[in-house]
Coordinates of C-alpha atoms in Angstrom, one line a residue:
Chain A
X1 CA 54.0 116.0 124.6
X2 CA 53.5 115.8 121.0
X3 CA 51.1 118.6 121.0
X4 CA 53.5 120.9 122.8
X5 CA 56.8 120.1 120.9
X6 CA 54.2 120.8 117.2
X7 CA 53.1 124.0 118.7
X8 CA 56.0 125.4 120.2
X9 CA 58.0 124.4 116.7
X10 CA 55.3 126.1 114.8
X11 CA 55.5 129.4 117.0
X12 CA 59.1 129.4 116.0
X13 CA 58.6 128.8 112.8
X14 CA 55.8 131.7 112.7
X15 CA 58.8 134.2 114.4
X16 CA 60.6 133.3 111.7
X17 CA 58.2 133.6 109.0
X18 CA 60.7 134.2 105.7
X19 CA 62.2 130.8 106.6
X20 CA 58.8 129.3 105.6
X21 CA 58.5 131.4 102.7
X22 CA 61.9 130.6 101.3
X23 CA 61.1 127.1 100.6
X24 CA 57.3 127.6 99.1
X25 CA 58.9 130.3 96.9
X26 CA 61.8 127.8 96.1
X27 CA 59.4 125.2 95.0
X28 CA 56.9 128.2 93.1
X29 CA 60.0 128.7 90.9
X30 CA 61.5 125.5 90.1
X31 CA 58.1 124.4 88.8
X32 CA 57.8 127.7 87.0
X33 CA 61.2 127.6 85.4
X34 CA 60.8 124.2 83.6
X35 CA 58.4 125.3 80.8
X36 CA 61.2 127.9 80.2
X37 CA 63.7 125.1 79.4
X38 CA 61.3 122.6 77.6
X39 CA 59.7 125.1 75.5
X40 CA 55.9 126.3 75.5
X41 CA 54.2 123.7 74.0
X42 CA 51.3 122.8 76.2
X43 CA 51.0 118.7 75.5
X44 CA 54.4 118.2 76.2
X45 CA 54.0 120.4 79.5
X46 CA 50.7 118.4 80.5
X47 CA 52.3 114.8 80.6
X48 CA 55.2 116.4 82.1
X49 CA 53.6 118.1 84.6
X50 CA 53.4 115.6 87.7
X51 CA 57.1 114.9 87.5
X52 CA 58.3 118.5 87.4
X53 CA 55.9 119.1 90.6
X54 CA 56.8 116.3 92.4
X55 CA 60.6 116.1 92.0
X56 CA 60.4 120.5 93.1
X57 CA 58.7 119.4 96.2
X58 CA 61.2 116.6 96.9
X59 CA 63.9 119.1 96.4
X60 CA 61.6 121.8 98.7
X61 CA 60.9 119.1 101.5
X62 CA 64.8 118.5 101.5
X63 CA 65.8 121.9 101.5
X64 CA 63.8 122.9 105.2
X65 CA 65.5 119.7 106.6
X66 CA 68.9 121.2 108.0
X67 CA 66.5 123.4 110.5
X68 CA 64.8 120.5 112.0
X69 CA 67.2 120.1 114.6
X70 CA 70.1 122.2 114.2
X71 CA 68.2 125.5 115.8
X72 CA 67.7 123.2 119.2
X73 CA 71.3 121.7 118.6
X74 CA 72.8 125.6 118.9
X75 CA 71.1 126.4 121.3
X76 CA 71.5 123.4 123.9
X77 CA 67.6 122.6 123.8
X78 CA 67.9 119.4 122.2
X79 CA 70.3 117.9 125.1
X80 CA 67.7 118.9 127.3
X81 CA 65.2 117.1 125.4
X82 CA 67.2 113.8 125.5
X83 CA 67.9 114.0 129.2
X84 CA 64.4 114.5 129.9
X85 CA 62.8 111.5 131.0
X86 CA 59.9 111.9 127.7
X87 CA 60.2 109.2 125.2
X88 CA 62.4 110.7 122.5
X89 CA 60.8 109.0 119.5
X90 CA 57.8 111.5 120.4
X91 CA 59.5 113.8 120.5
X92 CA 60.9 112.9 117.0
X93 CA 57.2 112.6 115.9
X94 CA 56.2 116.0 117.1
X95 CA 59.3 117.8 114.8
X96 CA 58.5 115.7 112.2
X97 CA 55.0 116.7 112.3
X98 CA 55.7 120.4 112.9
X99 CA 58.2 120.2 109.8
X100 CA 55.3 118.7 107.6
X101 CA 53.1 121.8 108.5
X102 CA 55.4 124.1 107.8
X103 CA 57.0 123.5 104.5
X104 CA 54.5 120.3 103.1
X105 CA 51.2 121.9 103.9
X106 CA 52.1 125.0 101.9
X107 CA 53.4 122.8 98.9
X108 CA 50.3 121.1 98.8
X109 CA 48.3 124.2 99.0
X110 CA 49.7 125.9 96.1
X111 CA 50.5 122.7 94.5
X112 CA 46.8 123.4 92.3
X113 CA 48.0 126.6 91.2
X114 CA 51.0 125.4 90.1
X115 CA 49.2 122.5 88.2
X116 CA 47.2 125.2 86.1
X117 CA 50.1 126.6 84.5
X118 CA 50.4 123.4 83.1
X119 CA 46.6 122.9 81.8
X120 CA 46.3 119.8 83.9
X121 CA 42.5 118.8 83.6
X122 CA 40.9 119.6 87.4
X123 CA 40.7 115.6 87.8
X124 CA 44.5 115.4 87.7
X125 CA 45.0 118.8 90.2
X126 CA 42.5 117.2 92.3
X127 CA 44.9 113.6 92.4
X128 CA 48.3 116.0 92.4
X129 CA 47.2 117.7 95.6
X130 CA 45.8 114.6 97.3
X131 CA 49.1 112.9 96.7
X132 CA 51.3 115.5 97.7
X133 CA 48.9 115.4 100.9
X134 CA 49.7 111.7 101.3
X135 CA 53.2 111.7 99.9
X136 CA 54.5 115.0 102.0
X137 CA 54.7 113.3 105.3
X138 CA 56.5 110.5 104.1
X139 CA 59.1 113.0 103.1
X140 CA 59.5 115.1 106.2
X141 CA 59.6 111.1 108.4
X142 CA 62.4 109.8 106.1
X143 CA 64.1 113.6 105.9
X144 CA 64.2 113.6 109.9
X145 CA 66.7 110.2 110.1
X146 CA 69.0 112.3 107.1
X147 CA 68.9 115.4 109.4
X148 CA 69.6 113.3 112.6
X149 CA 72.4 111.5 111.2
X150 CA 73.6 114.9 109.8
X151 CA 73.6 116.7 112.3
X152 CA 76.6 119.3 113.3
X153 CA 78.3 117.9 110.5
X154 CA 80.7 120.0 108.2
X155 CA 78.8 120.8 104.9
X156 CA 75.8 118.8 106.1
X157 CA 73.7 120.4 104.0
X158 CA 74.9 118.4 101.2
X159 CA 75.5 115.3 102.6
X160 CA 71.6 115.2 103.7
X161 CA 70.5 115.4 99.9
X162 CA 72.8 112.2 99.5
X163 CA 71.3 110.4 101.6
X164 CA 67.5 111.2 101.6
X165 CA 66.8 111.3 97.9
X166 CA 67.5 108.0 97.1
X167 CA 65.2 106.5 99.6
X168 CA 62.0 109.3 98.2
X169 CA 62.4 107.3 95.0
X170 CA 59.1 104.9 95.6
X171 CA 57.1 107.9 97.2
X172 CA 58.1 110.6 94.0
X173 CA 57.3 107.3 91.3
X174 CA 54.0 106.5 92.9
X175 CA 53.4 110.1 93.9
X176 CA 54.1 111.4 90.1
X177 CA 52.2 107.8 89.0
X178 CA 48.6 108.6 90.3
X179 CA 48.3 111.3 88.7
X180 CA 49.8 109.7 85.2
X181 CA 47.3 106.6 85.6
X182 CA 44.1 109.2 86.4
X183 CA 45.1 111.3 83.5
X184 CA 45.1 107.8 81.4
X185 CA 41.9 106.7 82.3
X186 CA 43.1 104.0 84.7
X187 CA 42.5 103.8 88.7
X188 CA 44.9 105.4 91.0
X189 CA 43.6 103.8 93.9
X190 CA 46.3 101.5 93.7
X191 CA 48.8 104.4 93.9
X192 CA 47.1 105.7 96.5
X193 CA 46.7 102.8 99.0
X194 CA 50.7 102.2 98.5
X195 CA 51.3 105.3 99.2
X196 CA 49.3 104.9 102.5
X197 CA 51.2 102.0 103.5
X198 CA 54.9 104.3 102.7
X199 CA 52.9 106.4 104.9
X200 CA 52.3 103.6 107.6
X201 CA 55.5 102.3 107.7
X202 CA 57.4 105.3 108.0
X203 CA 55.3 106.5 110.8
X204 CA 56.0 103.3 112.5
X205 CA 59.7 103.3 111.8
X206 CA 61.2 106.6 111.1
X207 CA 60.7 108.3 114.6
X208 CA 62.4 105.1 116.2
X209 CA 65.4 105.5 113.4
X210 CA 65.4 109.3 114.2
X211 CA 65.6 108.8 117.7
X212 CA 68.4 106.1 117.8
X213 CA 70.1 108.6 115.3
X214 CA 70.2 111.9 117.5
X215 CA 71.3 109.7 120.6
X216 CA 74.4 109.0 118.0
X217 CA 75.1 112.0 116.9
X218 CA 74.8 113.5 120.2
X219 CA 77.1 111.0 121.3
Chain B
X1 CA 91.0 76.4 69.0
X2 CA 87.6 78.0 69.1
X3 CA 89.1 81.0 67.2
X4 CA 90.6 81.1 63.9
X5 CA 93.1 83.6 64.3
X6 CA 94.0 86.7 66.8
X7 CA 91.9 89.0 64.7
X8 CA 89.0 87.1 64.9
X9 CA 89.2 86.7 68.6
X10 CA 89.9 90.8 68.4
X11 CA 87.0 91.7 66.6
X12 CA 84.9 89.3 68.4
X13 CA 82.2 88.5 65.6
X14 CA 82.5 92.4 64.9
X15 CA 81.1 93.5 68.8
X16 CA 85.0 94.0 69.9
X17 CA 84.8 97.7 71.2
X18 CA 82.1 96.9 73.4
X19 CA 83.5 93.1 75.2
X20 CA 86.9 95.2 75.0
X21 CA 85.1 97.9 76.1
X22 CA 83.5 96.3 79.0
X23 CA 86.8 93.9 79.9
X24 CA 89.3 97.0 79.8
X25 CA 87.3 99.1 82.5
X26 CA 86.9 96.1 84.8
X27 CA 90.5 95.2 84.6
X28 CA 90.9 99.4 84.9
X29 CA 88.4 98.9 88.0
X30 CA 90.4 96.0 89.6
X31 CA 94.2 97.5 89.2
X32 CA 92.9 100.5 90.4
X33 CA 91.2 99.2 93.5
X34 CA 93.9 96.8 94.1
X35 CA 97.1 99.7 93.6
X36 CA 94.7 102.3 95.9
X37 CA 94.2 99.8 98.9
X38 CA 97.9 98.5 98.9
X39 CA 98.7 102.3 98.7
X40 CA 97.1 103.0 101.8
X41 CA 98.5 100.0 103.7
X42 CA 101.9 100.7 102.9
X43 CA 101.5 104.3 103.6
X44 CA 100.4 103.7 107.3
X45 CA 102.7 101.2 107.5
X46 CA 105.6 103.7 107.1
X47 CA 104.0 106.4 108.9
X48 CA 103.7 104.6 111.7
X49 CA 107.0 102.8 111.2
X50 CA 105.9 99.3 111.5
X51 CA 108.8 96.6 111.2
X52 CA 106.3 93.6 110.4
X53 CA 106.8 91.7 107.6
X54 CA 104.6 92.7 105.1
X55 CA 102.5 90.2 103.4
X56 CA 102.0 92.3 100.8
Chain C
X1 CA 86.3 72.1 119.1
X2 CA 86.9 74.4 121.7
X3 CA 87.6 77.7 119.8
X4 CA 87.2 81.0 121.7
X5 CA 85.4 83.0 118.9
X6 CA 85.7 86.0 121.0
X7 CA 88.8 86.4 120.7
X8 CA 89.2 86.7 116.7
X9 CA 86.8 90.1 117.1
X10 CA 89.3 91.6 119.3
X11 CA 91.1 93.7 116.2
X12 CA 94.4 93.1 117.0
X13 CA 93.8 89.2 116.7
X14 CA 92.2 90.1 113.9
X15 CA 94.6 91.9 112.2
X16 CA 97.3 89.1 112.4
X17 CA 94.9 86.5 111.2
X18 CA 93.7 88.5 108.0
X19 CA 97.6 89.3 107.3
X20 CA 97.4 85.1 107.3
X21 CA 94.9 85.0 104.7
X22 CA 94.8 87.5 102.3
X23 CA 97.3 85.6 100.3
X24 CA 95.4 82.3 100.4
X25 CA 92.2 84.2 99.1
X26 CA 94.5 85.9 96.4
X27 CA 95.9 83.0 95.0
X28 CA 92.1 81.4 95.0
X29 CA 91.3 84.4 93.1
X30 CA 93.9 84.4 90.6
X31 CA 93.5 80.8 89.9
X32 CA 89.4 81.3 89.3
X33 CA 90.1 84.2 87.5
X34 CA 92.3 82.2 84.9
X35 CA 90.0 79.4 84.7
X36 CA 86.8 81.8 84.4
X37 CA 88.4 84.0 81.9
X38 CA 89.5 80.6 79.5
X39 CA 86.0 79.3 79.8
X40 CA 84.1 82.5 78.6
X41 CA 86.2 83.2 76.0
X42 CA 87.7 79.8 74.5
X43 CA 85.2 77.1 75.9
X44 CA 81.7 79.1 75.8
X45 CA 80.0 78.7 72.7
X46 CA 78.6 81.6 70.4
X47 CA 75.5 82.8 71.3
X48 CA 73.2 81.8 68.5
X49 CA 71.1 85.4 69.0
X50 CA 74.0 87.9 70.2
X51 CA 77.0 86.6 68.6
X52 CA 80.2 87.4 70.5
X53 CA 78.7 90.3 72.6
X54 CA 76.9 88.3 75.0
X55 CA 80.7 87.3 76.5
X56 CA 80.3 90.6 78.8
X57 CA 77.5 88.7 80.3
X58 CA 81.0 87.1 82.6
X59 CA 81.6 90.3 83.9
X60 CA 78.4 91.9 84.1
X61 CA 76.5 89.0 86.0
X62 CA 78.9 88.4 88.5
X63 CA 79.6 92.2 89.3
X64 CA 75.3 92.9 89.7
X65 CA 75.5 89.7 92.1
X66 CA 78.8 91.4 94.3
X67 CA 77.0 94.8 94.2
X68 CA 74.0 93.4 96.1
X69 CA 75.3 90.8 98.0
X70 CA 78.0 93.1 99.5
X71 CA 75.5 95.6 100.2
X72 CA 73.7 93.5 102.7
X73 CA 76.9 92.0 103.9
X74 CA 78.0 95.4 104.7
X75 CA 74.2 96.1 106.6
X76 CA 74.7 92.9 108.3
X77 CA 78.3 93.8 110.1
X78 CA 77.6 97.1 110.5
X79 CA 73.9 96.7 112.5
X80 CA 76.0 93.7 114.1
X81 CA 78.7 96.9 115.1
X82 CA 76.0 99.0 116.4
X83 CA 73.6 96.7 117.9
X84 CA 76.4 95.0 120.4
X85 CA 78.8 97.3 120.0
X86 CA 81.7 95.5 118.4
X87 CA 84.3 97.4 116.7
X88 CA 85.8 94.9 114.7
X89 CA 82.6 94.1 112.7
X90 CA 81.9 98.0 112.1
X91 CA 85.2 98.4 110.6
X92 CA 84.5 95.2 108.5
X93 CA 81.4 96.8 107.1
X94 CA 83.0 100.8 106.3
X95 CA 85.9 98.3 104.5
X96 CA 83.4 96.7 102.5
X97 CA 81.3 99.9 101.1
X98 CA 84.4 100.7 98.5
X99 CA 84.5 97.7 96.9
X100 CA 80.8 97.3 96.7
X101 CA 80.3 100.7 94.8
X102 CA 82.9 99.6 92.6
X103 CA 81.3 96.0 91.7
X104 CA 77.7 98.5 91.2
X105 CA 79.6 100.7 88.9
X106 CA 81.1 98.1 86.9
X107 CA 77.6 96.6 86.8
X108 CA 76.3 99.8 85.4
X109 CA 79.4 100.1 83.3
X110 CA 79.2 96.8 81.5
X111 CA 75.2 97.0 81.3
X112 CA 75.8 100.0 79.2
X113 CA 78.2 98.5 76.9
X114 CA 76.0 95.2 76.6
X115 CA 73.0 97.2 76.2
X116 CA 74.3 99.6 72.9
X117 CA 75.1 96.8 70.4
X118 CA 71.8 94.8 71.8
X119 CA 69.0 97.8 72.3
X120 CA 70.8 100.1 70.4
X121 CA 70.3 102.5 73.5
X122 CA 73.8 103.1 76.2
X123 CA 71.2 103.6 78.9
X124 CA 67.5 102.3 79.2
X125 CA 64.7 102.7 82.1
X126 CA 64.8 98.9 82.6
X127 CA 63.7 98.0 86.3
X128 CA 67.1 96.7 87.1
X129 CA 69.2 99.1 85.8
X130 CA 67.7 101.8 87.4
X131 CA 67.8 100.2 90.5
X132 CA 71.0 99.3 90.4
X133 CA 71.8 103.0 89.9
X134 CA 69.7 104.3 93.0
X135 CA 72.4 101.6 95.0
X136 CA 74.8 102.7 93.9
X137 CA 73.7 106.6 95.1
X138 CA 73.2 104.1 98.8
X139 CA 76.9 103.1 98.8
X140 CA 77.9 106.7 97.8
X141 CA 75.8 108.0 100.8
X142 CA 76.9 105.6 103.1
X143 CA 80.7 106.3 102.0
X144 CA 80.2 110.3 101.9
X145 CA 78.7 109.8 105.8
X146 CA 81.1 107.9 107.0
X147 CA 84.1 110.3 105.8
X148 CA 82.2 113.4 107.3
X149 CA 82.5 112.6 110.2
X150 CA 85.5 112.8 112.4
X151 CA 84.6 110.7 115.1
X152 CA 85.3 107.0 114.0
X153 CA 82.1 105.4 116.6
X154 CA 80.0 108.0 115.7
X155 CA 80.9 107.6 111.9
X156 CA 80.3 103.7 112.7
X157 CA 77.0 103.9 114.0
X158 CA 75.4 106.4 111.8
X159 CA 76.7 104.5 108.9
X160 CA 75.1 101.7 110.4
X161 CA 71.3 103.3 110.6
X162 CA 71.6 104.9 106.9
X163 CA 73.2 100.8 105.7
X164 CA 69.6 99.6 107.4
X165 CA 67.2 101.9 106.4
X166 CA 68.7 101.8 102.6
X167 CA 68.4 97.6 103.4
X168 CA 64.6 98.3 104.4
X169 CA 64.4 100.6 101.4
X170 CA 66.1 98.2 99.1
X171 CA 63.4 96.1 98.2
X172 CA 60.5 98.7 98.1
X173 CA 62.5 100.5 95.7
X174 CA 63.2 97.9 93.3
X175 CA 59.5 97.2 93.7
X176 CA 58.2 100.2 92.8
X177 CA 61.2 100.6 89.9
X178 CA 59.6 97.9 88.5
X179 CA 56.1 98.9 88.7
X180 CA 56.8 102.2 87.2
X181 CA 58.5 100.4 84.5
X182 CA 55.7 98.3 83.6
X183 CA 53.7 101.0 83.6
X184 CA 55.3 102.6 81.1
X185 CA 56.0 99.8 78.4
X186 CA 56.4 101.9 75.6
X187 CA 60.1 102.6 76.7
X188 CA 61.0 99.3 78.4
X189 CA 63.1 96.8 76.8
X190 CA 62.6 93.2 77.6
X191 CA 65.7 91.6 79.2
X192 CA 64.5 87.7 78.9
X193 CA 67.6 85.7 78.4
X194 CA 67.2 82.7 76.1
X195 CA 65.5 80.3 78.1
X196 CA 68.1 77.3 78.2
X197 CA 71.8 78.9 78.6
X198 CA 74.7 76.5 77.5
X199 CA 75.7 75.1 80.5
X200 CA 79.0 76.4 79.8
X201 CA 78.0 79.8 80.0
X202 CA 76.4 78.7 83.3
X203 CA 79.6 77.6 84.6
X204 CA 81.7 80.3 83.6
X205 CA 79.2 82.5 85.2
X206 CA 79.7 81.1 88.8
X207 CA 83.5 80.5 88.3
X208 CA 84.1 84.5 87.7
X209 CA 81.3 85.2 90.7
X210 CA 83.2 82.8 93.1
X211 CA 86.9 85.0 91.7
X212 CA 84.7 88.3 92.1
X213 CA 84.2 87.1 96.0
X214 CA 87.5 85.5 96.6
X215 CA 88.7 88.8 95.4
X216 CA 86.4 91.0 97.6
X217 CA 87.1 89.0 100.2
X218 CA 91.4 89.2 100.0
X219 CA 90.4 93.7 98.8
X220 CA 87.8 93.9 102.6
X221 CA 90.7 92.2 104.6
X222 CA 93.5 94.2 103.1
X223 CA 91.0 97.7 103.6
X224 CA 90.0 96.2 107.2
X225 CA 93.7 95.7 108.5
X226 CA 94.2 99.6 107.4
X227 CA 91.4 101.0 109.0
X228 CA 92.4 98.8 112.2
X229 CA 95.7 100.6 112.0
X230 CA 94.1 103.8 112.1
X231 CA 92.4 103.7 114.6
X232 CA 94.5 101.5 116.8
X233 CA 97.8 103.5 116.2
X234 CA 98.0 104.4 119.6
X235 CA 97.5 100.9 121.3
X236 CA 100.5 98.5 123.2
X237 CA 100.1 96.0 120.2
X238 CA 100.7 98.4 117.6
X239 CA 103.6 99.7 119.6
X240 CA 105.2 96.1 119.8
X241 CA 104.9 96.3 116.2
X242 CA 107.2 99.4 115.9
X243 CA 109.9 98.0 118.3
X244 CA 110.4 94.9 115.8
X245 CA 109.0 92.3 117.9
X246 CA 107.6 89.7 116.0
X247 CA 104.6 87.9 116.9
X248 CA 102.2 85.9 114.9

């Protein structure tokens, strides 16, 4: 079931292919404009350089969220999908999932590239990406519950960024924070396992919030 | 009297604009609230043309 | 005692009894309020390293202490609401939300104009600053939820999932503030208070907290019997109401 509701989002998504685009040029350019306001100079750029990529991909991750739901919500899909007799929190995991391929994957594939323009040392692109790899789903689990709650609502859009950045705070500070403490010298392990266990929980948790959310908002 | 005289308990060992500071907004805070919630009571209370007696 | 607690959830009950005690809770208020207010600025003593400034300490303690405690007070009634379905206790927590953002910002407020004359700095990165700032971002999402949408036990409920998850999120945030504040020490200032506070300062502390709650308390029940007039406009009780007939 899960399978099918990942593969039939991501046949959507491929239909509509400059949705997908949007939000990885989206995230290409904030990163690229910051040097333009901060000025040139490259040691100020390097320590800089996690933050400015992980607060863009936060903004990215949020962006996509709106169409998580609302094309099925249009179109009368989703009421079949809570009427059907399939456990809706799998269901919630399988557009989760499908969200995470479509606009987290890309971010943490061009993620590197980005990291160059700031001369980060290939140690620190290495940690960026594997932490936007870890961190990314965490944001597309928490961004579903926003999107749920949100859902059909006058100037939604909005409202979702309200409610979902607050709670990406501990992913973007230990997200950003691996790659500060590999850059210092120190371990990032730490950073890393934590982040496994936002991972964790918000697999475990999320899809059940999610779930309980759409059944309210559907009413 | 733990203060000599009004200016002193003013200028509050010279840090005045910030206990002032800090004192004025919360009273600011707490009028505010208070005048905005009774606002609202009172308006409902008329629109919907209540005759209770209003404790406040 | 045989009391029926049931029947003080029904709203209308409730609305008569809260009209019953909002001025008992004001007067409590008023009263701490005086007596706080003499002992932190004529019975306190100077502080021996801050001088007169620390006296914002009255204001500031009490209104970090509302900010949280109201936050989970307003989780609490509102997962209440949504988990059996009471609409007395989800109205309790949307009537709550308002006065907790404005205990956080005064928090913020008075942190700020405690922490120029002390760090020389309006704003720092400190751990409990910053956290106190993401809450107060909580209550504004909570608040901005609740007035998008039109439909008041739809509003409820989804104001009841985003009031739990930021509960859940609460303490992982402030967790990871922290972390990341440690981390970087260069910027963080330490907030240690001197280790033995005059027990007068002690006392004035919990006389303006139990004001700031007697207070919250009287604002919530005032807020709660408008919102139950709202959304009760159209009932027999609120009709009696109209015609004059008294009943208490």
């Amino acid at each position: 079931m899960i399978l099918w509701i990942i593969k039939r989002d991501l046949l959507l998504a491929m239909r509509r292919r400059a949705d997908v685009l949007t939000t990885l040029f989206f995230f290409i350019i904030v990163v690229s404009l910051f040097p333009l306001g901060v000025g040139p100079e490259m040691n100020t750029l390097r320590i800089m350089a996690p933050g400015i990529v992980w607060v863009a991909a936060l903004l990215a991750s949020m962006l996509a969220l709106g169409r998580m739901f609302s094309g099925d919500y249009t179109d009368g899909t989703l009421e079949q999908m809570l009427l059907s007799p399939v456990s809706l929190s799998a269901l919630v995991m399988g557009k989760a999932i499908a969200h995470w391929l479509i606009t987290g994957v890309p971010l943490v594939l061009i993620a590197p590239v980005l990291g160059i323009q700031y001369d980060l040392p290939a140690e620190s692109l290495m940690v960026l990406t594997l932490s936007l790899l870890m961190g990314t789903p965490v944001l597309s689990l928490i961004g579903a519950i926003g999107a749920a709650l949100t859902l059909g609502l006058r100037g939604g859009g909005v409202l979702v960024s309200l409610l979902v950045l607050p709670l990406y705070v501990p992913v973007l500070i230990f997200g950003a924070g691996a790659v500060e403490a590999s850059a210092a010298g120190l371990g990032f392990e730490a950073h890393f396992s934590l982040l496994g266990a936002f991972l964790l929980v918000s697999v475990v948790c999320s899809p059940w919030a999610t779930a309980a959310s759409l059944r309210i908002s559907m009413g | 009297m733990k203060w000599e005289s009004l200016s002193a308990f003013i200028s509050m060992g010279g840090y005045g604009l910030y206990v002032w500071g800090s004192y004025g907004v919360a009273l600011l805070c707490v009028v505010g609230e208070i005048f905005l919630v009774k606002k609202r009571f009172r308006t409902l209370h008329k629109e919907l043309g209540l005759n209770e007696k209003s404790s406040i | 005692m045989a009391i029926n607690w049931f029947k003080y959830a029904s709203p209308a009950t409730f609305y008569f009894l809260a009209g019953r005690m909002i001025p008992f809770f004001t007067v409590v208020a008023v009263l701490l309020l005086l007596v706080g207010l003499y002992i932190s600025f004529f019975v306190a003593p100077t502080d021996f390293q801050q001088s007169e400034a620390y006296r914002i300490i009255f204001i500031h303690v009490p209104a970090a202490w509302m900010s949280m405690f109201l936050y989970l007070i307003m989780a609490f009634w509102a997962g209440i609401g949504l988990a059996f379905n009471t609409r007395l206790s989800s109205m309790v927590a949307s009537a709550i939300a308002p006065t907790g953002a404005m205990f956080t910002f005064l928090a913020l407020w008075t942190g700020a104009w405690w922490g120029k004359p002390m760090w020389g700095a309006w704003w720092v990165w400190d751990a409990r600053l910053t956290s106190e700032l993401i809450l107060l971002f909580l209550y504004i999402g909570f608040m901005s939820l609740q007035a998008a949408i039109d439909d008041p036990r739809r509003a409820d409920k989804a104001g009841a999932i985003i009031a739990l998850v930021g509960v859940v999120n609460i303490p992982i945030i402030y967790f990871s503030v922290q972390w990341w504040n440690t981390l970087h020490q260069g910027a963080s200032v330490s907030l240690v208070q001197s280790p033995k506070m005059a027990t007068a300062m002690l006392t004035g502390m919990l006389i303006m907290a139990l004001a700031a709650w007697m207070y919250s308390i009287a604002m919530i029940l005032i807020r709660t019997r408008s919102i139950i007039l709202e959304r009760e406009s159209r009932t027999a009780w609120v009709s009696e109401l109209k015609e004059g007939v008294t009943r208490s």
